[in-house]
Amino acid sequence: MYLWRVAVNALPTRENLMCRLDIPDPSCVQCNQEVESAIHLFSRCQAAKAIWFGACWGFRPDYGQFTSTSDIIKVILDPPSTLCQSQDLWRLTLNMAITLEELWHTRNEVLHLTSPANIYATCLRIKSKFKEYSRILSPCETLRLSKDSVKWAPPPAGTVKLNVNATISQSKAALAVIARNERGTVLKVWAKSIPLCSPLIAETETILWALNIAYGANWRNIAVQSDSKSSIDAILDPSGFPVWAISTNVFNICQLAKSFSSCFFSWINRSGNAATHVTAKYAINCLGSLYFVPGNLPASLAIVCEEDA
């Protein structure tokens, strides 16, 4: 509804009000440089330019050469592909729509609260809304189970796949996480030992650890894959898998998954999860934690990762 009001120039800007009321000063309430038309407010005002650039991936509205408010909406519905990858254009449309709404909100704050525009606060508000809306509106639902696999497959472009595995010995458990990109390239490898626990608890601990690693690395799109079908089933349908021992881990996993733009969980056959199995075996025989990057992978692990890719 708001976008429609912008498109037909129905917002009560000072220019529009001047046609119906006696407005002593029709200039922009934020910059006082021009008459406050919708075109000026949303594309020419210095405050608007700063907010667009800061909140919308470097977009510069003055390059659009808008001649009418409908031109602004056309750009939002068909955004420039130079700002992001083609599969993410819907995110750009969403971000631009939120930005346009916040520009009007900021203008009203300046007018009614008689305080200068807080560009930093506006950008933070836009980013917060974008994060919330994109998680809900994503074409790929969070926690969706992809097709079961017997062989490792690369994730979609822009997504990091985290394969996880846990191994149990007589005295302790070991957790392993391997992060790879859409080319199958190993980004990083982590492994550590924890006190002895049941295999199911260890597997969910590993998945939770993988999500914390991804969150700390600021990866926004992830796919988590485990060869523990019970763990994956419990995460995808917590109510249908009421195991008290892992309920806390499952709850924390589901909550943390909401922090990502997209987060998928899927099961893979153990034969397709060989790299994390090898890593966990390393950890079970070590006293401390392990951390590998592509340049220092153990030979056996490097071979398995190469075979996967």
PDB file of C-alpha atoms in Angstrom:
ATOM      1  CA  MET A   1       0.000   0.000   0.000  1.00  0.00           C
ATOM      2  CA  TYR A   2       2.822   2.379   0.849  1.00  0.00           C
ATOM      3  CA  LEU A   3       4.599   1.689  -2.458  1.00  0.00           C
ATOM      4  CA  TRP A   4       1.347   2.356  -4.296  1.00  0.00           C
ATOM      5  CA  ARG A   5       0.962   5.695  -2.493  1.00  0.00           C
ATOM      6  CA  VAL A   6       4.496   6.636  -3.566  1.00  0.00           C
ATOM      7  CA  ALA A   7       3.869   5.534  -7.164  1.00  0.00           C
ATOM      8  CA  VAL A   8       0.759   7.711  -7.571  1.00  0.00           C
ATOM      9  CA  ASN A   9       2.335  10.596  -5.637  1.00  0.00           C
ATOM     10  CA  ALA A  10      -0.331  10.455  -2.933  1.00  0.00           C
ATOM     11  CA  LEU A  11       1.889  11.140   0.080  1.00  0.00           C
ATOM     12  CA  PRO A  12       1.274  14.433   1.915  1.00  0.00           C
ATOM     13  CA  THR A  13       4.558  16.046   0.935  1.00  0.00           C
ATOM     14  CA  ARG A  14       4.741  19.817   1.283  1.00  0.00           C
ATOM     15  CA  GLU A  15       4.423  20.218  -2.478  1.00  0.00           C
ATOM     16  CA  ASN A  16       1.173  18.228  -2.493  1.00  0.00           C
ATOM     17  CA  LEU A  17      -0.178  20.011   0.583  1.00  0.00           C
ATOM     18  CA  MET A  18       0.603  23.391  -1.000  1.00  0.00           C
ATOM     19  CA  CYS A  19      -2.012  22.633  -3.677  1.00  0.00           C
ATOM     20  CA  ARG A  20      -4.729  22.365  -1.003  1.00  0.00           C
ATOM     21  CA  LEU A  21      -3.542  24.376   1.989  1.00  0.00           C
ATOM     22  CA  ASP A  22      -1.739  27.594   2.714  1.00  0.00           C
ATOM     23  CA  ILE A  23       1.830  26.373   3.345  1.00  0.00           C
ATOM     24  CA  PRO A  24       4.112  29.319   4.209  1.00  0.00           C
ATOM     25  CA  ASP A  25       7.326  27.363   3.598  1.00  0.00           C
ATOM     26  CA  PRO A  26       7.134  24.408   1.150  1.00  0.00           C
ATOM     27  CA  SER A  27      10.875  23.660   1.325  1.00  0.00           C
ATOM     28  CA  CYS A  28      12.233  20.270   2.402  1.00  0.00           C
ATOM     29  CA  VAL A  29      12.119  19.898   6.178  1.00  0.00           C
ATOM     30  CA  GLN A  30      15.476  18.088   6.190  1.00  0.00           C
ATOM     31  CA  CYS A  31      17.702  20.207   3.930  1.00  0.00           C
ATOM     32  CA  ASN A  32      15.684  23.358   3.132  1.00  0.00           C
ATOM     33  CA  GLN A  33      17.269  23.382  -0.328  1.00  0.00           C
ATOM     34  CA  GLU A  34      14.278  22.704  -2.598  1.00  0.00           C
ATOM     35  CA  VAL A  35      10.515  22.382  -2.532  1.00  0.00           C
ATOM     36  CA  GLU A  36       9.654  19.141  -0.770  1.00  0.00           C
ATOM     37  CA  SER A  37       8.360  17.051  -3.659  1.00  0.00           C
ATOM     38  CA  ALA A  38       8.369  13.263  -3.547  1.00  0.00           C
ATOM     39  CA  ILE A  39      11.162  13.167  -6.127  1.00  0.00           C
ATOM     40  CA  HIS A  40      13.285  15.510  -4.015  1.00  0.00           C
ATOM     41  CA  LEU A  41      12.472  13.739  -0.756  1.00  0.00           C
ATOM     42  CA  PHE A  42      13.346  10.266  -2.007  1.00  0.00           C
ATOM     43  CA  SER A  43      16.209  10.902  -4.423  1.00  0.00           C
ATOM     44  CA  ARG A  44      17.677  14.407  -4.305  1.00  0.00           C
ATOM     45  CA  CYS A  45      17.743  15.353  -0.649  1.00  0.00           C
ATOM     46  CA  GLN A  46      21.216  14.937   0.868  1.00  0.00           C
ATOM     47  CA  ALA A  47      19.788  12.991   3.813  1.00  0.00           C
ATOM     48  CA  ALA A  48      18.035  10.589   1.426  1.00  0.00           C
ATOM     49  CA  LYS A  49      21.228  10.087  -0.603  1.00  0.00           C
ATOM     50  CA  ALA A  50      23.183   9.247   2.541  1.00  0.00           C
ATOM     51  CA  ILE A  51      20.549   6.780   3.765  1.00  0.00           C
ATOM     52  CA  TRP A  52      20.291   5.045   0.373  1.00  0.00           C
ATOM     53  CA  PHE A  53      24.058   4.683   0.147  1.00  0.00           C
ATOM     54  CA  GLY A  54      24.497   3.532   3.742  1.00  0.00           C
ATOM     55  CA  ALA A  55      21.598   1.085   3.955  1.00  0.00           C
ATOM     56  CA  CYS A  56      21.114  -0.199   0.429  1.00  0.00           C
ATOM     57  CA  TRP A  57      24.424  -1.666  -0.718  1.00  0.00           C
ATOM     58  CA  GLY A  58      25.871   1.576  -2.104  1.00  0.00           C
ATOM     59  CA  PHE A  59      22.846   2.499  -4.237  1.00  0.00           C
ATOM     60  CA  ARG A  60      22.960   6.086  -5.560  1.00  0.00           C
ATOM     61  CA  PRO A  61      19.445   7.375  -6.395  1.00  0.00           C
ATOM     62  CA  ASP A  62      20.797  10.419  -8.219  1.00  0.00           C
ATOM     63  CA  TYR A  63      22.123   8.086 -10.919  1.00  0.00           C
ATOM     64  CA  GLY A  64      18.590   6.884 -11.623  1.00  0.00           C
ATOM     65  CA  GLN A  65      17.471  10.218 -13.141  1.00  0.00           C
ATOM     66  CA  PHE A  66      13.975   9.829 -11.750  1.00  0.00           C
ATOM     67  CA  THR A  67      11.397  12.031 -13.466  1.00  0.00           C
ATOM     68  CA  SER A  68       8.337  10.730 -11.619  1.00  0.00           C
ATOM     69  CA  THR A  69       7.503   8.771  -8.474  1.00  0.00           C
ATOM     70  CA  SER A  70       6.528   5.772 -10.583  1.00  0.00           C
ATOM     71  CA  ASP A  71      10.150   5.665 -11.830  1.00  0.00           C
ATOM     72  CA  ILE A  72      11.255   5.094  -8.237  1.00  0.00           C
ATOM     73  CA  ILE A  73       8.903   2.130  -7.850  1.00  0.00           C
ATOM     74  CA  LYS A  74      10.010   0.679 -11.190  1.00  0.00           C
ATOM     75  CA  VAL A  75      13.613   0.639  -9.978  1.00  0.00           C
ATOM     76  CA  ILE A  76      12.563  -1.072  -6.739  1.00  0.00           C
ATOM     77  CA  LEU A  77      10.616  -3.772  -8.602  1.00  0.00           C
ATOM     78  CA  ASP A  78      13.391  -4.206 -11.195  1.00  0.00           C
ATOM     79  CA  PRO A  79      16.594  -3.285  -9.316  1.00  0.00           C
ATOM     80  CA  PRO A  80      20.003  -2.848 -10.968  1.00  0.00           C
ATOM     81  CA  SER A  81      21.761  -6.210 -11.192  1.00  0.00           C
ATOM     82  CA  THR A  82      25.156  -4.578 -10.678  1.00  0.00           C
ATOM     83  CA  LEU A  83      24.516  -4.310  -6.932  1.00  0.00           C
ATOM     84  CA  CYS A  84      24.222  -8.035  -6.207  1.00  0.00           C
ATOM     85  CA  GLN A  85      23.995 -11.509  -7.722  1.00  0.00           C
ATOM     86  CA  SER A  86      20.935 -12.208  -9.856  1.00  0.00           C
ATOM     87  CA  GLN A  87      19.497 -14.777  -7.439  1.00  0.00           C
ATOM     88  CA  ASP A  88      19.511 -12.143  -4.686  1.00  0.00           C
ATOM     89  CA  LEU A  89      17.643  -9.413  -6.568  1.00  0.00           C
ATOM     90  CA  TRP A  90      14.522 -10.108  -4.490  1.00  0.00           C
ATOM     91  CA  ARG A  91      16.572  -9.180  -1.412  1.00  0.00           C
ATOM     92  CA  LEU A  92      17.567  -5.911  -3.053  1.00  0.00           C
ATOM     93  CA  THR A  93      13.918  -5.166  -3.871  1.00  0.00           C
ATOM     94  CA  LEU A  94      13.002  -5.845  -0.251  1.00  0.00           C
ATOM     95  CA  ASN A  95      15.834  -3.679   1.074  1.00  0.00           C
ATOM     96  CA  MET A  96      14.959  -0.802  -1.264  1.00  0.00           C
ATOM     97  CA  ALA A  97      11.278  -0.959  -0.291  1.00  0.00           C
ATOM     98  CA  ILE A  98      12.169  -0.852   3.415  1.00  0.00           C
ATOM     99  CA  THR A  99      14.565   2.037   2.768  1.00  0.00           C
ATOM    100  CA  LEU A 100      11.873   3.985   0.938  1.00  0.00           C
ATOM    101  CA  GLU A 101       9.491   3.511   3.859  1.00  0.00           C
ATOM    102  CA  GLU A 102      12.118   4.586   6.392  1.00  0.00           C
ATOM    103  CA  LEU A 103      12.883   7.739   4.386  1.00  0.00           C
ATOM    104  CA  TRP A 104       9.295   8.852   4.919  1.00  0.00           C
ATOM    105  CA  HIS A 105       9.438   7.822   8.588  1.00  0.00           C
ATOM    106  CA  THR A 106      12.653   9.832   9.094  1.00  0.00           C
ATOM    107  CA  ARG A 107      11.142  12.865   7.370  1.00  0.00           C
ATOM    108  CA  ASN A 108       8.144  12.714   9.729  1.00  0.00           C
ATOM    109  CA  GLU A 109      10.418  12.489  12.752  1.00  0.00           C
ATOM    110  CA  VAL A 110      12.260  15.628  11.652  1.00  0.00           C
ATOM    111  CA  LEU A 111       8.973  17.451  11.002  1.00  0.00           C
ATOM    112  CA  HIS A 112       7.091  16.494  14.146  1.00  0.00           C
ATOM    113  CA  LEU A 113       9.907  16.054  16.644  1.00  0.00           C
ATOM    114  CA  THR A 114      11.874  19.039  15.295  1.00  0.00           C
ATOM    115  CA  SER A 115      15.141  17.149  15.521  1.00  0.00           C
ATOM    116  CA  PRO A 116      17.756  16.616  12.783  1.00  0.00           C
ATOM    117  CA  ALA A 117      17.665  13.407  10.758  1.00  0.00           C
ATOM    118  CA  ASN A 118      19.540  10.599  12.506  1.00  0.00           C
ATOM    119  CA  ILE A 119      20.973   8.833   9.467  1.00  0.00           C
ATOM    120  CA  TYR A 120      22.882   6.248  11.489  1.00  0.00           C
ATOM    121  CA  ALA A 121      19.780   5.238  13.474  1.00  0.00           C
ATOM    122  CA  THR A 122      17.737   5.047  10.269  1.00  0.00           C
ATOM    123  CA  CYS A 123      20.287   2.739   8.618  1.00  0.00           C
ATOM    124  CA  LEU A 124      20.303   0.471  11.667  1.00  0.00           C
ATOM    125  CA  ARG A 125      16.501   0.320  11.599  1.00  0.00           C
ATOM    126  CA  ILE A 126      16.540  -0.608   7.911  1.00  0.00           C
ATOM    127  CA  LYS A 127      19.094  -3.360   8.457  1.00  0.00           C
ATOM    128  CA  SER A 128      17.116  -4.771  11.386  1.00  0.00           C
ATOM    129  CA  LYS A 129      13.879  -4.879   9.395  1.00  0.00           C
ATOM    130  CA  PHE A 130      15.638  -6.350   6.366  1.00  0.00           C
ATOM    131  CA  LYS A 131      17.103  -9.149   8.461  1.00  0.00           C
ATOM    132  CA  GLU A 132      13.710 -10.000   9.954  1.00  0.00           C
ATOM    133  CA  TYR A 133      11.702  -9.799   6.726  1.00  0.00           C
ATOM    134  CA  SER A 134      14.215 -11.629   4.535  1.00  0.00           C
ATOM    135  CA  ARG A 135      14.260 -14.557   6.960  1.00  0.00           C
ATOM    136  CA  ILE A 136      10.473 -14.863   6.703  1.00  0.00           C
ATOM    137  CA  LEU A 137      10.133 -14.144   2.986  1.00  0.00           C
ATOM    138  CA  SER A 138      13.066 -16.241   1.759  1.00  0.00           C
ATOM    139  CA  PRO A 139      12.051 -18.567  -1.130  1.00  0.00           C
ATOM    140  CA  CYS A 140      14.038 -21.285   0.642  1.00  0.00           C
ATOM    141  CA  GLU A 141      12.529 -21.958   4.038  1.00  0.00           C
ATOM    142  CA  THR A 142      14.810 -22.173   7.024  1.00  0.00           C
ATOM    143  CA  LEU A 143      15.129 -25.689   8.431  1.00  0.00           C
ATOM    144  CA  ARG A 144      14.006 -27.244   5.169  1.00  0.00           C
ATOM    145  CA  LEU A 145      15.220 -30.771   4.578  1.00  0.00           C
ATOM    146  CA  SER A 146      16.865 -31.121   1.203  1.00  0.00           C
ATOM    147  CA  LYS A 147      16.996 -34.390  -0.674  1.00  0.00           C
ATOM    148  CA  ASP A 148      18.874 -37.083   1.210  1.00  0.00           C
ATOM    149  CA  SER A 149      22.341 -37.669  -0.191  1.00  0.00           C
ATOM    150  CA  VAL A 150      24.750 -40.551  -0.422  1.00  0.00           C
ATOM    151  CA  LYS A 151      27.509 -38.412  -1.889  1.00  0.00           C
ATOM    152  CA  TRP A 152      28.788 -34.966  -0.951  1.00  0.00           C
ATOM    153  CA  ALA A 153      27.477 -32.233  -3.248  1.00  0.00           C
ATOM    154  CA  PRO A 154      28.422 -28.543  -3.351  1.00  0.00           C
ATOM    155  CA  PRO A 155      25.955 -26.007  -1.946  1.00  0.00           C
ATOM    156  CA  PRO A 156      24.250 -23.294  -4.030  1.00  0.00           C
ATOM    157  CA  ALA A 157      26.311 -20.242  -4.956  1.00  0.00           C
ATOM    158  CA  GLY A 158      26.797 -17.919  -2.021  1.00  0.00           C
ATOM    159  CA  THR A 159      26.124 -20.655   0.543  1.00  0.00           C
ATOM    160  CA  VAL A 160      28.672 -22.286   2.864  1.00  0.00           C
ATOM    161  CA  LYS A 161      28.143 -25.987   3.544  1.00  0.00           C
ATOM    162  CA  LEU A 162      29.106 -27.225   7.004  1.00  0.00           C
ATOM    163  CA  ASN A 163      29.529 -30.978   7.280  1.00  0.00           C
ATOM    164  CA  VAL A 164      29.595 -32.269  10.842  1.00  0.00           C
ATOM    165  CA  ASN A 165      30.445 -35.520  12.579  1.00  0.00           C
ATOM    166  CA  ALA A 166      30.993 -36.881  16.077  1.00  0.00           C
ATOM    167  CA  THR A 167      33.076 -39.857  17.207  1.00  0.00           C
ATOM    168  CA  ILE A 168      32.933 -41.640  20.564  1.00  0.00           C
ATOM    169  CA  SER A 169      35.779 -43.424  22.370  1.00  0.00           C
ATOM    170  CA  GLN A 170      35.847 -45.111  25.776  1.00  0.00           C
ATOM    171  CA  SER A 171      36.826 -41.884  27.541  1.00  0.00           C
ATOM    172  CA  LYS A 172      35.607 -38.929  25.461  1.00  0.00           C
ATOM    173  CA  ALA A 173      33.794 -37.700  22.365  1.00  0.00           C
ATOM    174  CA  ALA A 174      35.225 -35.747  19.442  1.00  0.00           C
ATOM    175  CA  LEU A 175      33.434 -33.223  17.239  1.00  0.00           C
ATOM    176  CA  ALA A 176      34.406 -32.166  13.710  1.00  0.00           C
ATOM    177  CA  VAL A 177      33.184 -29.427  11.368  1.00  0.00           C
ATOM    178  CA  ILE A 178      34.301 -28.770   7.791  1.00  0.00           C
ATOM    179  CA  ALA A 179      33.226 -25.646   5.884  1.00  0.00           C
ATOM    180  CA  ARG A 180      33.290 -25.676   2.081  1.00  0.00           C
ATOM    181  CA  ASN A 181      31.976 -23.339  -0.610  1.00  0.00           C
ATOM    182  CA  GLU A 182      30.094 -23.946  -3.866  1.00  0.00           C
ATOM    183  CA  ARG A 183      33.340 -24.990  -5.622  1.00  0.00           C
ATOM    184  CA  GLY A 184      34.059 -27.644  -3.030  1.00  0.00           C
ATOM    185  CA  THR A 185      37.000 -25.648  -1.707  1.00  0.00           C
ATOM    186  CA  VAL A 186      37.742 -26.226   1.976  1.00  0.00           C
ATOM    187  CA  LEU A 187      37.445 -22.939   3.835  1.00  0.00           C
ATOM    188  CA  LYS A 188      38.285 -24.145   7.339  1.00  0.00           C
ATOM    189  CA  VAL A 189      38.257 -27.280   9.468  1.00  0.00           C
ATOM    190  CA  TRP A 190      37.607 -27.459  13.214  1.00  0.00           C
ATOM    191  CA  ALA A 191      37.755 -30.358  15.656  1.00  0.00           C
ATOM    192  CA  LYS A 192      37.714 -30.697  19.430  1.00  0.00           C
ATOM    193  CA  SER A 193      37.086 -33.234  22.145  1.00  0.00           C
ATOM    194  CA  ILE A 194      34.370 -33.016  24.812  1.00  0.00           C
ATOM    195  CA  PRO A 195      33.512 -35.157  27.865  1.00  0.00           C
ATOM    196  CA  LEU A 196      32.065 -38.565  27.114  1.00  0.00           C
ATOM    197  CA  CYS A 197      28.363 -38.515  26.232  1.00  0.00           C
ATOM    198  CA  SER A 198      25.887 -40.456  24.128  1.00  0.00           C
ATOM    199  CA  PRO A 199      26.338 -40.429  20.329  1.00  0.00           C
ATOM    200  CA  LEU A 200      23.069 -38.530  19.838  1.00  0.00           C
ATOM    201  CA  ILE A 201      24.067 -35.789  22.271  1.00  0.00           C
ATOM    202  CA  ALA A 202      27.491 -35.538  20.637  1.00  0.00           C
ATOM    203  CA  GLU A 203      25.951 -35.205  17.171  1.00  0.00           C
ATOM    204  CA  THR A 204      23.617 -32.391  18.233  1.00  0.00           C
ATOM    205  CA  GLU A 205      26.487 -30.703  20.088  1.00  0.00           C
ATOM    206  CA  THR A 206      28.424 -30.731  16.820  1.00  0.00           C
ATOM    207  CA  ILE A 207      25.564 -29.183  14.859  1.00  0.00           C
ATOM    208  CA  LEU A 208      25.140 -26.462  17.486  1.00  0.00           C
ATOM    209  CA  TRP A 209      28.883 -25.805  17.428  1.00  0.00           C
ATOM    210  CA  ALA A 210      28.807 -25.536  13.613  1.00  0.00           C
ATOM    211  CA  LEU A 211      26.065 -22.908  13.787  1.00  0.00           C
ATOM    212  CA  ASN A 212      28.019 -20.908  16.357  1.00  0.00           C
ATOM    213  CA  ILE A 213      31.094 -21.068  14.126  1.00  0.00           C
ATOM    214  CA  ALA A 214      29.073 -19.864  11.112  1.00  0.00           C
ATOM    215  CA  TYR A 215      27.509 -17.067  13.155  1.00  0.00           C
ATOM    216  CA  GLY A 216      30.919 -15.934  14.377  1.00  0.00           C
ATOM    217  CA  ALA A 217      32.262 -15.985  10.811  1.00  0.00           C
ATOM    218  CA  ASN A 218      29.297 -13.853   9.690  1.00  0.00           C
ATOM    219  CA  TRP A 219      28.212 -16.358   7.036  1.00  0.00           C
ATOM    220  CA  ARG A 220      24.637 -15.447   6.167  1.00  0.00           C
ATOM    221  CA  ASN A 221      23.655 -18.476   4.044  1.00  0.00           C
ATOM    222  CA  ILE A 222      24.595 -21.918   5.319  1.00  0.00           C
ATOM    223  CA  ALA A 223      23.726 -25.566   4.816  1.00  0.00           C
ATOM    224  CA  VAL A 224      24.440 -28.010   7.657  1.00  0.00           C
ATOM    225  CA  GLN A 225      24.807 -31.686   6.818  1.00  0.00           C
ATOM    226  CA  SER A 226      25.127 -34.593   9.225  1.00  0.00           C
ATOM    227  CA  ASP A 227      25.111 -38.377   8.921  1.00  0.00           C
ATOM    228  CA  SER A 228      23.045 -38.603  12.130  1.00  0.00           C
ATOM    229  CA  LYS A 229      19.503 -38.959  10.829  1.00  0.00           C
ATOM    230  CA  SER A 230      18.051 -38.881  14.338  1.00  0.00           C
ATOM    231  CA  SER A 231      19.636 -35.491  14.965  1.00  0.00           C
ATOM    232  CA  ILE A 232      18.382 -34.032  11.683  1.00  0.00           C
ATOM    233  CA  ASP A 233      14.876 -35.441  12.242  1.00  0.00           C
ATOM    234  CA  ALA A 234      14.792 -33.940  15.741  1.00  0.00           C
ATOM    235  CA  ILE A 235      15.790 -30.501  14.420  1.00  0.00           C
ATOM    236  CA  LEU A 236      13.299 -30.530  11.554  1.00  0.00           C
ATOM    237  CA  ASP A 237      10.430 -31.715  13.746  1.00  0.00           C
ATOM    238  CA  PRO A 238      11.198 -31.155  17.455  1.00  0.00           C
ATOM    239  CA  SER A 239       7.667 -32.046  18.537  1.00  0.00           C
ATOM    240  CA  GLY A 240       7.823 -35.381  16.720  1.00  0.00           C
ATOM    241  CA  PHE A 241      11.119 -36.378  18.337  1.00  0.00           C
ATOM    242  CA  PRO A 242      10.709 -35.710  22.077  1.00  0.00           C
ATOM    243  CA  VAL A 243      14.066 -36.907  23.411  1.00  0.00           C
ATOM    244  CA  TRP A 244      14.727 -35.054  26.645  1.00  0.00           C
ATOM    245  CA  ALA A 245      18.505 -35.553  26.524  1.00  0.00           C
ATOM    246  CA  ILE A 246      18.895 -33.429  23.365  1.00  0.00           C
ATOM    247  CA  SER A 247      15.911 -31.094  23.795  1.00  0.00           C
ATOM    248  CA  THR A 248      18.056 -28.165  24.933  1.00  0.00           C
ATOM    249  CA  ASN A 249      20.510 -28.590  22.054  1.00  0.00           C
ATOM    250  CA  VAL A 250      17.673 -28.864  19.532  1.00  0.00           C
ATOM    251  CA  PHE A 251      15.969 -25.764  20.922  1.00  0.00           C
ATOM    252  CA  ASN A 252      19.220 -23.761  20.780  1.00  0.00           C
ATOM    253  CA  ILE A 253      19.904 -24.966  17.226  1.00  0.00           C
ATOM    254  CA  CYS A 254      16.454 -23.921  16.027  1.00  0.00           C
ATOM    255  CA  GLN A 255      16.754 -20.510  17.673  1.00  0.00           C
ATOM    256  CA  LEU A 256      20.248 -19.848  16.326  1.00  0.00           C
ATOM    257  CA  ALA A 257      19.183 -20.930  12.822  1.00  0.00           C
ATOM    258  CA  LYS A 258      16.851 -17.932  12.722  1.00  0.00           C
ATOM    259  CA  SER A 259      19.890 -15.634  12.847  1.00  0.00           C
ATOM    260  CA  PHE A 260      20.845 -16.540   9.262  1.00  0.00           C
ATOM    261  CA  SER A 261      19.340 -15.346   6.000  1.00  0.00           C
ATOM    262  CA  SER A 262      18.999 -19.003   5.026  1.00  0.00           C
ATOM    263  CA  CYS A 263      19.857 -22.135   6.963  1.00  0.00           C
ATOM    264  CA  PHE A 264      19.262 -25.702   5.751  1.00  0.00           C
ATOM    265  CA  PHE A 265      19.654 -29.003   7.547  1.00  0.00           C
ATOM    266  CA  SER A 266      19.971 -32.297   5.707  1.00  0.00           C
ATOM    267  CA  TRP A 267      21.065 -35.860   6.272  1.00  0.00           C
ATOM    268  CA  ILE A 268      23.858 -37.498   4.295  1.00  0.00           C
ATOM    269  CA  ASN A 269      24.969 -41.090   4.182  1.00  0.00           C
ATOM    270  CA  ARG A 270      28.136 -41.742   6.162  1.00  0.00           C
ATOM    271  CA  SER A 271      29.982 -42.613   2.952  1.00  0.00           C
ATOM    272  CA  GLY A 272      29.383 -39.051   1.780  1.00  0.00           C
ATOM    273  CA  ASN A 273      30.563 -37.591   5.078  1.00  0.00           C
ATOM    274  CA  ALA A 274      34.004 -39.206   5.077  1.00  0.00           C
ATOM    275  CA  ALA A 275      35.983 -35.970   5.468  1.00  0.00           C
ATOM    276  CA  THR A 276      34.453 -35.097   8.846  1.00  0.00           C
ATOM    277  CA  HIS A 277      34.810 -38.713   9.977  1.00  0.00           C
ATOM    278  CA  VAL A 278      38.560 -38.540   9.291  1.00  0.00           C
ATOM    279  CA  THR A 279      38.767 -35.189  11.117  1.00  0.00           C
ATOM    280  CA  ALA A 280      36.918 -36.512  14.162  1.00  0.00           C
ATOM    281  CA  LYS A 281      39.299 -39.475  14.293  1.00  0.00           C
ATOM    282  CA  TYR A 282      42.209 -37.028  14.441  1.00  0.00           C
ATOM    283  CA  ALA A 283      40.571 -35.190  17.322  1.00  0.00           C
ATOM    284  CA  ILE A 284      39.810 -38.312  19.328  1.00  0.00           C
ATOM    285  CA  ASN A 285      43.547 -39.062  19.416  1.00  0.00           C
ATOM    286  CA  CYS A 286      44.625 -35.541  20.345  1.00  0.00           C
ATOM    287  CA  LEU A 287      44.732 -33.746  23.679  1.00  0.00           C
ATOM    288  CA  GLY A 288      43.585 -30.346  22.401  1.00  0.00           C
ATOM    289  CA  SER A 289      41.522 -28.743  19.696  1.00  0.00           C
ATOM    290  CA  LEU A 290      42.423 -28.813  16.002  1.00  0.00           C
ATOM    291  CA  TYR A 291      42.123 -26.066  13.420  1.00  0.00           C
ATOM    292  CA  PHE A 292      43.075 -26.481   9.772  1.00  0.00           C
ATOM    293  CA  VAL A 293      43.042 -24.182   6.762  1.00  0.00           C
ATOM    294  CA  PRO A 294      43.556 -25.292   3.126  1.00  0.00           C
ATOM    295  CA  GLY A 295      47.327 -24.851   3.348  1.00  0.00           C
ATOM    296  CA  ASN A 296      47.884 -27.200   6.282  1.00  0.00           C
ATOM    297  CA  LEU A 297      45.377 -30.020   5.839  1.00  0.00           C
ATOM    298  CA  PRO A 298      46.697 -33.476   6.807  1.00  0.00           C
ATOM    299  CA  ALA A 299      47.373 -35.565   3.719  1.00  0.00           C
ATOM    300  CA  SER A 300      44.612 -38.104   4.418  1.00  0.00           C
ATOM    301  CA  LEU A 301      42.059 -35.336   4.962  1.00  0.00           C
ATOM    302  CA  ALA A 302      43.151 -33.441   1.861  1.00  0.00           C
ATOM    303  CA  ILE A 303      42.708 -36.589  -0.234  1.00  0.00           C
ATOM    304  CA  VAL A 304      39.202 -37.239   1.073  1.00  0.00           C
ATOM    305  CA  CYS A 305      38.152 -33.616   0.487  1.00  0.00           C
ATOM    306  CA  GLU A 306      39.553 -33.753  -3.033  1.00  0.00           C
ATOM    307  CA  GLU A 307      37.613 -36.941  -3.751  1.00  0.00           C
ATOM    308  CA  ASP A 308      34.417 -35.295  -2.455  1.00  0.00           C
ATOM    309  CA  ALA A 309      34.809 -32.266  -4.716  1.00  0.00           C
TER     310      ALA A 309
END
